[in-house]
Each structure stands twice: as structure tokens, then as C-alpha cells.
Short mmCIF file of C-alpha atoms in Angstrom, two decimals:
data_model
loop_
_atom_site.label_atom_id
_atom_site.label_comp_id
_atom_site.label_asym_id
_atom_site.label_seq_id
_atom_site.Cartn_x
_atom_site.Cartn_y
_atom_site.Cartn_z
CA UNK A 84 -164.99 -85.56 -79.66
CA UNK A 85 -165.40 -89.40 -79.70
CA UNK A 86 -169.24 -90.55 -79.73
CA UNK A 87 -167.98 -92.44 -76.43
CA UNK A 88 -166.86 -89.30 -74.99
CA UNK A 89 -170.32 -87.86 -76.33
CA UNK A 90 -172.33 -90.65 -74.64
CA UNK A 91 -170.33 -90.43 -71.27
CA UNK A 92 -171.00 -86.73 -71.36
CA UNK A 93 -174.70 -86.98 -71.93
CA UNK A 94 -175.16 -89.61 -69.21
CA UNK A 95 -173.87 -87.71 -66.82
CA UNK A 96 -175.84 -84.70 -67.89
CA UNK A 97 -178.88 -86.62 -67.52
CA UNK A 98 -177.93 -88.28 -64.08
CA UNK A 99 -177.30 -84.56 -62.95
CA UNK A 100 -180.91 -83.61 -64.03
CA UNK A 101 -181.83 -86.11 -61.24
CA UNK A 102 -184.89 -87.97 -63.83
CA UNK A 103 -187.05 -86.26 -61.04
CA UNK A 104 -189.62 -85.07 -63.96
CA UNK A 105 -193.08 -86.39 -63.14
CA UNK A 106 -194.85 -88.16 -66.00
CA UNK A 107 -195.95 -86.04 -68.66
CA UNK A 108 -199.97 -87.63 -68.38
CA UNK A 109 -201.80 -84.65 -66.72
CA UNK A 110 -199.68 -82.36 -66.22
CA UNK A 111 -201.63 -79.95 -68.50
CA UNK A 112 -203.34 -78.37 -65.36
CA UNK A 113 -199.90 -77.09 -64.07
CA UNK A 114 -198.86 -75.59 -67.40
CA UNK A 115 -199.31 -71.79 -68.26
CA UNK A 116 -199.60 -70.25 -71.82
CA UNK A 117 -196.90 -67.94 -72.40
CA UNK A 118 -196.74 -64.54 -74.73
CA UNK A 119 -193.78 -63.02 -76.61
CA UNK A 120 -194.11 -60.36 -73.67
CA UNK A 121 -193.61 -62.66 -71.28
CA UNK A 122 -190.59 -63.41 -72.84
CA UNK A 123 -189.14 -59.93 -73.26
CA UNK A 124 -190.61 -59.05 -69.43
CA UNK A 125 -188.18 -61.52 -68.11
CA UNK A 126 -185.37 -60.87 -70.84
CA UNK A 127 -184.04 -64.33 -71.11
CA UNK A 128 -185.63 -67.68 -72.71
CA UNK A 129 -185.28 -71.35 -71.11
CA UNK A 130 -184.18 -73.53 -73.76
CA UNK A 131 -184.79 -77.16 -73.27
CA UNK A 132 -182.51 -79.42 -75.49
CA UNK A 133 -181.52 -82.86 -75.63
CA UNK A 134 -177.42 -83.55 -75.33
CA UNK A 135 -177.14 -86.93 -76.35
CA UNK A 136 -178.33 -86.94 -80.01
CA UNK A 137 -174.95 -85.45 -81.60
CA UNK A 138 -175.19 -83.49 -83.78
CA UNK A 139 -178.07 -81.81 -82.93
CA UNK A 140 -177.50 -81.61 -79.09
CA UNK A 141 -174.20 -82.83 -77.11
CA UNK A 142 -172.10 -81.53 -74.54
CA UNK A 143 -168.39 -79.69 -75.60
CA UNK A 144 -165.04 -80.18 -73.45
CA UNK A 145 -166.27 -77.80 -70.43
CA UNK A 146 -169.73 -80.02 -70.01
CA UNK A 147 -171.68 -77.12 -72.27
CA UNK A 148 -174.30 -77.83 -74.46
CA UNK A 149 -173.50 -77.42 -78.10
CA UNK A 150 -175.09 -78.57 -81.70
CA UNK A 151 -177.52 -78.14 -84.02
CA UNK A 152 -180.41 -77.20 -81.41
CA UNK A 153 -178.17 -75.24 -79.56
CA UNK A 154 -177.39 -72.77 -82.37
CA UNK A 155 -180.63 -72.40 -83.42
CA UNK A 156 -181.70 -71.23 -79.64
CA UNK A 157 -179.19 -68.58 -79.41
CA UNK A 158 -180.57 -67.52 -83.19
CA UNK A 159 -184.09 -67.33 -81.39
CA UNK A 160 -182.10 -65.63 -78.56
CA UNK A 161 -180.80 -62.55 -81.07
CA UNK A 162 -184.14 -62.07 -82.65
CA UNK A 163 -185.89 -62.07 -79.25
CA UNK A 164 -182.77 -59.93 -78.06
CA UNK A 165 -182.70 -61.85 -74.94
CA UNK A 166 -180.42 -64.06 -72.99
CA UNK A 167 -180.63 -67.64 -73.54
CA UNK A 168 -180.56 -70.38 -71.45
CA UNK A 169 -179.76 -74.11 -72.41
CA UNK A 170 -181.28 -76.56 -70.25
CA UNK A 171 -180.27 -80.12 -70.58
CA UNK A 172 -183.16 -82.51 -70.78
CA UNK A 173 -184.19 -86.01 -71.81
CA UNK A 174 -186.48 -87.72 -73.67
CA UNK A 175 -189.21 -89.04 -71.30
CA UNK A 176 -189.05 -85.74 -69.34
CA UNK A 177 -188.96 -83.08 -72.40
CA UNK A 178 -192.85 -82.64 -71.98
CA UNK A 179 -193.02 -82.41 -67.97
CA UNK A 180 -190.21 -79.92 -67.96
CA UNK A 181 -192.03 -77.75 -70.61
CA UNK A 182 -195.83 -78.26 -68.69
CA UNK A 183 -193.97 -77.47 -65.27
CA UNK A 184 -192.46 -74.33 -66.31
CA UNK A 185 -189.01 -75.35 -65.75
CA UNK A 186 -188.43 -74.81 -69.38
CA UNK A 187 -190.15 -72.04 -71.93
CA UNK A 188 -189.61 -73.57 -74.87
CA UNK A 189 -188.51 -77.46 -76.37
CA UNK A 190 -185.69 -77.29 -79.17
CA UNK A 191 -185.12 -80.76 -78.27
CA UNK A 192 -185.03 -82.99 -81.51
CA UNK A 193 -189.03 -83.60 -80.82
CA UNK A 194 -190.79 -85.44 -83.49
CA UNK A 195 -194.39 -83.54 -84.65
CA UNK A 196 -196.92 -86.11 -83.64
CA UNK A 197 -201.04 -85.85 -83.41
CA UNK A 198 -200.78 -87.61 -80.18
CA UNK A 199 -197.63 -85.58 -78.58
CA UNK A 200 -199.84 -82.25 -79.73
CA UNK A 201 -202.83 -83.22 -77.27
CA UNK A 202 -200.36 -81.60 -74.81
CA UNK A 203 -198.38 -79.25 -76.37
CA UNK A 204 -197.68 -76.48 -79.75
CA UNK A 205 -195.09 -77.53 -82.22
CA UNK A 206 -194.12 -74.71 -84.58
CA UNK A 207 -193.50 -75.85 -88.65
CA UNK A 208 -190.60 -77.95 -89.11
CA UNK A 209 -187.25 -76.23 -88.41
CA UNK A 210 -185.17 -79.96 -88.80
CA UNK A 211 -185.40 -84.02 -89.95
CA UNK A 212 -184.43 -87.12 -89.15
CA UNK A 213 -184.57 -90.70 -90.30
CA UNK A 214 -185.54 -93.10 -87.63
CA UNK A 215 -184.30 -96.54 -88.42
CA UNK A 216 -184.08 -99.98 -86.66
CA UNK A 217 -180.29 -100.64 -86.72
CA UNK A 218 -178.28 -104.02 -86.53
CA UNK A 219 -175.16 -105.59 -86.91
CA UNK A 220 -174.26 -107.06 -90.44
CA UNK A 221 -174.62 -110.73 -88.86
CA UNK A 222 -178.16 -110.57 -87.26
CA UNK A 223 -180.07 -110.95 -90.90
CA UNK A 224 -183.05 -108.74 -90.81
CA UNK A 225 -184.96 -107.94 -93.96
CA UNK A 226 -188.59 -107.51 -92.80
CA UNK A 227 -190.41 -106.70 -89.37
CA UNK A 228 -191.13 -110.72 -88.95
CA UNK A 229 -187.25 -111.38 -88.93
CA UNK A 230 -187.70 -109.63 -85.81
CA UNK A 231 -189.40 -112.29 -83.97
CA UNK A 232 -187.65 -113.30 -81.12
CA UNK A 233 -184.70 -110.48 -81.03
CA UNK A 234 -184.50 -108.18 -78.09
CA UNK A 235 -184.18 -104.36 -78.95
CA UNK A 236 -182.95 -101.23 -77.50
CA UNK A 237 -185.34 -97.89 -77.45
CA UNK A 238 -185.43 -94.49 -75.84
CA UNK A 239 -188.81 -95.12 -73.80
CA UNK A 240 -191.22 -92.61 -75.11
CA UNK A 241 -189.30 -91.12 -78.15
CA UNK A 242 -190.44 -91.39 -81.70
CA UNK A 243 -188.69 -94.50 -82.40
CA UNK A 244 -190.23 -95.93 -79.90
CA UNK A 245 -193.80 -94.78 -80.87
CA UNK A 246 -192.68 -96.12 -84.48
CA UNK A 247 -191.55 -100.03 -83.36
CA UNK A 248 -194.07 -100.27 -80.73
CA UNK A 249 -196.53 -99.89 -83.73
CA UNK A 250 -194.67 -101.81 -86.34
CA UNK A 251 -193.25 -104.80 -84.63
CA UNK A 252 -195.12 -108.24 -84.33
CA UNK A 253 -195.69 -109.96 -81.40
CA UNK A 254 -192.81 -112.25 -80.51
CA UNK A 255 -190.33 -109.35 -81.13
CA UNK A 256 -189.35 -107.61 -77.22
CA UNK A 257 -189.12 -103.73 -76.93
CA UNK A 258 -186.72 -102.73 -74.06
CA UNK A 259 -187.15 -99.75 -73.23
CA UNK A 260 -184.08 -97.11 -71.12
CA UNK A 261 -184.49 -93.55 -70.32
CA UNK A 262 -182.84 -92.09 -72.87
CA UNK A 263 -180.40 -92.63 -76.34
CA UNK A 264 -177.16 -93.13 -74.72
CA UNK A 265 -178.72 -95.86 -72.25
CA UNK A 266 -180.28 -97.63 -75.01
CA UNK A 267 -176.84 -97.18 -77.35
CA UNK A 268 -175.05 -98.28 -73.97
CA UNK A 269 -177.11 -101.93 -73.82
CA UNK A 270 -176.87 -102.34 -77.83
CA UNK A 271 -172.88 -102.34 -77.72
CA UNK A 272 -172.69 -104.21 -74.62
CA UNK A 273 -174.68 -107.38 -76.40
CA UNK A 274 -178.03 -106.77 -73.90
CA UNK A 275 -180.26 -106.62 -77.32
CA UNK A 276 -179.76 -107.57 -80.56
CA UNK A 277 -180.96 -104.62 -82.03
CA UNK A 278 -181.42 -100.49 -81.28
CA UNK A 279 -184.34 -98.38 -82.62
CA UNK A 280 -182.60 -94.71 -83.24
CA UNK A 281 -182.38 -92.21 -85.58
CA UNK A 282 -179.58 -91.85 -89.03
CA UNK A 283 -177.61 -89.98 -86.56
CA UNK A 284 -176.90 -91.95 -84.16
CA UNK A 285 -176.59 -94.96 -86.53
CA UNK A 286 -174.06 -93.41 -88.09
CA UNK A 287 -171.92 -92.42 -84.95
CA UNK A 288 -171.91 -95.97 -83.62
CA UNK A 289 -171.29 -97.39 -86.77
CA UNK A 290 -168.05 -94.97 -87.43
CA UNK A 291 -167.03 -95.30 -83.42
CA UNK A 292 -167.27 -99.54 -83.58
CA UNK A 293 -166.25 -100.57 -87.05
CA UNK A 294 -165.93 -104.16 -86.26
CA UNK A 295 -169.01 -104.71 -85.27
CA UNK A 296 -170.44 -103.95 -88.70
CA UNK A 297 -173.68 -101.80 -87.69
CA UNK A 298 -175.99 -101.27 -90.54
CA UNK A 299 -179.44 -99.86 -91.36
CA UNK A 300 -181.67 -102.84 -91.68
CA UNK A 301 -185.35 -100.64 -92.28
CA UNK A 302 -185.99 -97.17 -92.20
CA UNK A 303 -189.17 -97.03 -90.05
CA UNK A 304 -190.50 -93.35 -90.80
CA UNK A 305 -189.01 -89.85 -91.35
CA UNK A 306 -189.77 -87.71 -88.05
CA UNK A 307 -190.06 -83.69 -89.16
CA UNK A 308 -189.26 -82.36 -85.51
CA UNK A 309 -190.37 -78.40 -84.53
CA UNK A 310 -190.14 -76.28 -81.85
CA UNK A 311 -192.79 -76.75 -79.09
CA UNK A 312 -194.43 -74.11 -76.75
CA UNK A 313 -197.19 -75.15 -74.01
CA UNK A 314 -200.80 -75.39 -75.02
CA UNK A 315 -202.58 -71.91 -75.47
CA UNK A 316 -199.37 -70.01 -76.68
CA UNK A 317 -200.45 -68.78 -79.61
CA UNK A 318 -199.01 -65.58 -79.82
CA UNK A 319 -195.40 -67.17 -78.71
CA UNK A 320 -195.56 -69.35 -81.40
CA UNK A 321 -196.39 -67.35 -84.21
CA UNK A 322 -193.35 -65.42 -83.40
CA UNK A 323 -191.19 -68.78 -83.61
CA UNK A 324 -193.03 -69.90 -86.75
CA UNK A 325 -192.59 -66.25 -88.70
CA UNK A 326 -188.93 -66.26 -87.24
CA UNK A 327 -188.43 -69.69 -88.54
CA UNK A 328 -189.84 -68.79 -91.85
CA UNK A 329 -187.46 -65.68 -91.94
CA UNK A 330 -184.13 -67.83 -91.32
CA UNK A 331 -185.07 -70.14 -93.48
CA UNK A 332 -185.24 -67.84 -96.22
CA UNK A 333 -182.20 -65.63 -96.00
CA UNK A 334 -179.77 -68.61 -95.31
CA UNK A 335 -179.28 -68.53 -91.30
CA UNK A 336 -180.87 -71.59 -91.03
CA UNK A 337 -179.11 -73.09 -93.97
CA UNK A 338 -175.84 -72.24 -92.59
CA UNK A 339 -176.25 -74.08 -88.93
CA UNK A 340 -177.42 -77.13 -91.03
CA UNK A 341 -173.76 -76.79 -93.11
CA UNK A 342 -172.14 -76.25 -89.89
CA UNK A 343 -173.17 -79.43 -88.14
CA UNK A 344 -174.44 -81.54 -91.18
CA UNK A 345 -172.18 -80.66 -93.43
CA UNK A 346 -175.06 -80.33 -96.40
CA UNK A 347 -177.67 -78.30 -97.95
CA UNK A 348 -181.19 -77.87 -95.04
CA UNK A 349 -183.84 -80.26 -96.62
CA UNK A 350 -187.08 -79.53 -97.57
CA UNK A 351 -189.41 -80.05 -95.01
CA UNK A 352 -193.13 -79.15 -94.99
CA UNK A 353 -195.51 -76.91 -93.41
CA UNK A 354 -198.75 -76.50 -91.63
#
């Protein structure tokens, strides 16, 4: 699958989802805590996942969700011995669709912040990414000043957007789209001269548009991303953090990050 075809697919997954999601500000009232028999009452878990951040979420040939994220669901899915469900989301409404119930759980790519955790539970770190300002090899950028007067490209409320918004200087414009593929979308077309994303994604474009010569040009932060539960759901997520321990020690874990990475699962830290 071509990271066009990835980008068409996850655009229309996220025009399907209708962007509907109210903003994620105050939502906290509507939210309930959830147990690990609320769970096993109901015999299936709502997975919410991103699809447009190959390869940890995209969609496969029949318009399925598939990747990293996705495996590592269904793993939660055979410990839990439940059904799971995989429920396309996006960046700006990951939170509302977890604090409205429409989701039970976030295995969405979702960077572990102190601000993101006034509203939610992340579990330990179960995967990492890079998140780097990218460019092409002609647009000379060194340093944060050199961005003074370029135009770039951000999924509005993801961690790359947390992470320019606080390191750019004035004189440097953040546009901000819905979600990855949007902000890819404006990048290649010439709209900005420059895309905040992750390694991943940097790495797709650059492979899919060789002649354009896209580059890293500063690695902004490393994001350690975990599973998230609503507020209060303690005893849901010390299930997900002893099950994550558990995978990660006899290999299951390992072996999706082989699968989709194609190396060894990092070191990542814990709380």
C-alpha cells in the first residue's frame, strides 16, 4: 500500500466519522470511570485508534483498520477474552470520543503529557516516536529562527503541535488542519513550506516523493505515547499497565514492534 493510497484511505475514514466530536474542554462531567468488570459485563472493548499515522494505525484494502495499534488492541482483546472493536478516530477528537463514552479505551498514538492527563489516565509507555519539523532539502533550516517567515503544516492539537507552538518564534505561522493526512495533503501541494510530524510520517513522504528531497531539519522532542482510560479508572488501568508489563516481558510486544517496525521495541520508561 502506497502512503497516497494510505492518506486517501484515512481521509475518508475521518470524513465518515463526520468531525462531529465536541471539543474536548469540559467534557469531564460527561465521562464515567470504568472497571475491568465493566469490561467483561459487556464482553467486548471499544478501541479508539488513529488510521492515518502508518504504521501504527492505517486502513488495509477492505477500508479495515490495521497496524501497530491495531495489534496491540486485539492482544488486550485475548487477555481480556473479549471481542474487540476498532474505532477510527482523529486527533482533535481522540479525547471527546473517550470522555463521551463512544470509545473505552485510546490506543491512538497519544503522546503522555501533564497537560493532556488533567483529563484523562495514560498507562506506562507501550510505544515512541520522534516528532520532527520536516522540510524539503532547498528551504535551508538549521535553527528555530530560520523559521521566521515560513508557513507550516500541523495536526491541530497533536503533540507536534503542542511542541512548535512552544518552540517557534514569533514571525514563524502555525497552520493548523484536523488531522495528519490534511496537514501532509497542504505540505505536498506547496500551501506551507514546512510540516510538523512525527519520524514516521517523515519517512513515508520522503520514500513516496523522492524528488522533492524531504528531510529532517530538527528533531523537536521524543513523545513516549500510552494507552489512556477516562479519569477515575483505576482499576481498568492497572490491568492495562500489568498486561503491558507482561507482553513486554515475554516478547509479544517485541514481536508486533518487528512486525510493523521491522526492529528490536525500544526502551521506554515508566511511572
Amino acid at each position: 500500500m502506497t502512503f497516497g493510497t494510505i492518506l486517501k484511505s484515512a481521509r475518508g475514514a475521518v470524513a465518515a466519522l463526520g468531525l462531529a466530536a465536541l471539543a474536548a474542554t469540559g467534557l469531564s462531567h460527561g465521562a464515567s470511570a470504568q472497571s475491568i468488570d465493566d469490561i467483561l459485563s459487556k464482553k467486548k472493548l471499544t478501541v479508539g485508534m488513529l488510521v492515518d499515522v502508518a504504521p501504527f494505525g492505517l486502513l488495509d484494502t477492505q477500508g479495515k483498520p490495521e497496524g501497530y495499534d491495531a495489534d496491540v488492541a486485539r492482544l488486550m482483546g485475548k487477555y481480556l477474552g473479549v471481542e474487540v472493536e476498532l474505532v477510527p478516530v482523529t486527533g482533535p477528537n481522540r479525547i471527546p470520543y473517550l470522555l463521551t463514552n463512544k470509545v473505552d479505551v485510546l490506543v491512538a498514538v497519544f503522546g503522555i503529557t501533564p497537560e493532556r492527563a488533567k483529563q484523562v489516565m495514560f498507562s506506562i509507555p507501550y510505544s515512541t516516536i520522534e516528532i520532527q519539523l520536516i522540510g524539503p532539502k532547498k528551504t535551508e533550516i538549521k535553527s528555530l529562527d530560520q523559521t521566521v517567515g515560513k508557513k507550516i503544516a500541523v495536526a491541530r492539537a497533536s503533540t507536534q503541535d503542542t511542541a512548535l507552538t512552544a518552540a517557534v518564534p514569533k514571525g514563524a505561522t502555525i497552520m493548523r488542519f484536523d488531522d495528519d493526512a490534511t496537514a501532509v495533503q497542504a505540505f505536498l501541494s506547496g500551501q506551507v513550506d514546512l510540516l510538523g510530524a512525527n519520524n514516521l510520517i517523515g519517512a513515508n513522504i520522503a520514500q513516496a516523493n523522492p524528488d522533492m528531497g524531504i528531510e529532517r531539519k530538527i528533531t523537536l522532542r521524543s513523545q513516549y505515547n500510552g494507552i489512556t482510560v477516562r479519569r477515575g479508572s483505576t482499576d481498568f488501568l492497572q490491568w492495562i499497565n500489568t498486561f503491558l508489563y507482561f507482553v513486554k516481558n515475554n516478547g509479544e510486544l517485541d514481536a508486533i514492534n518487528q512486525k510493523w517496525f521491522k526492529e528490536p521495541l525500544p526502551t521506554m520508561p515508566t511511572f
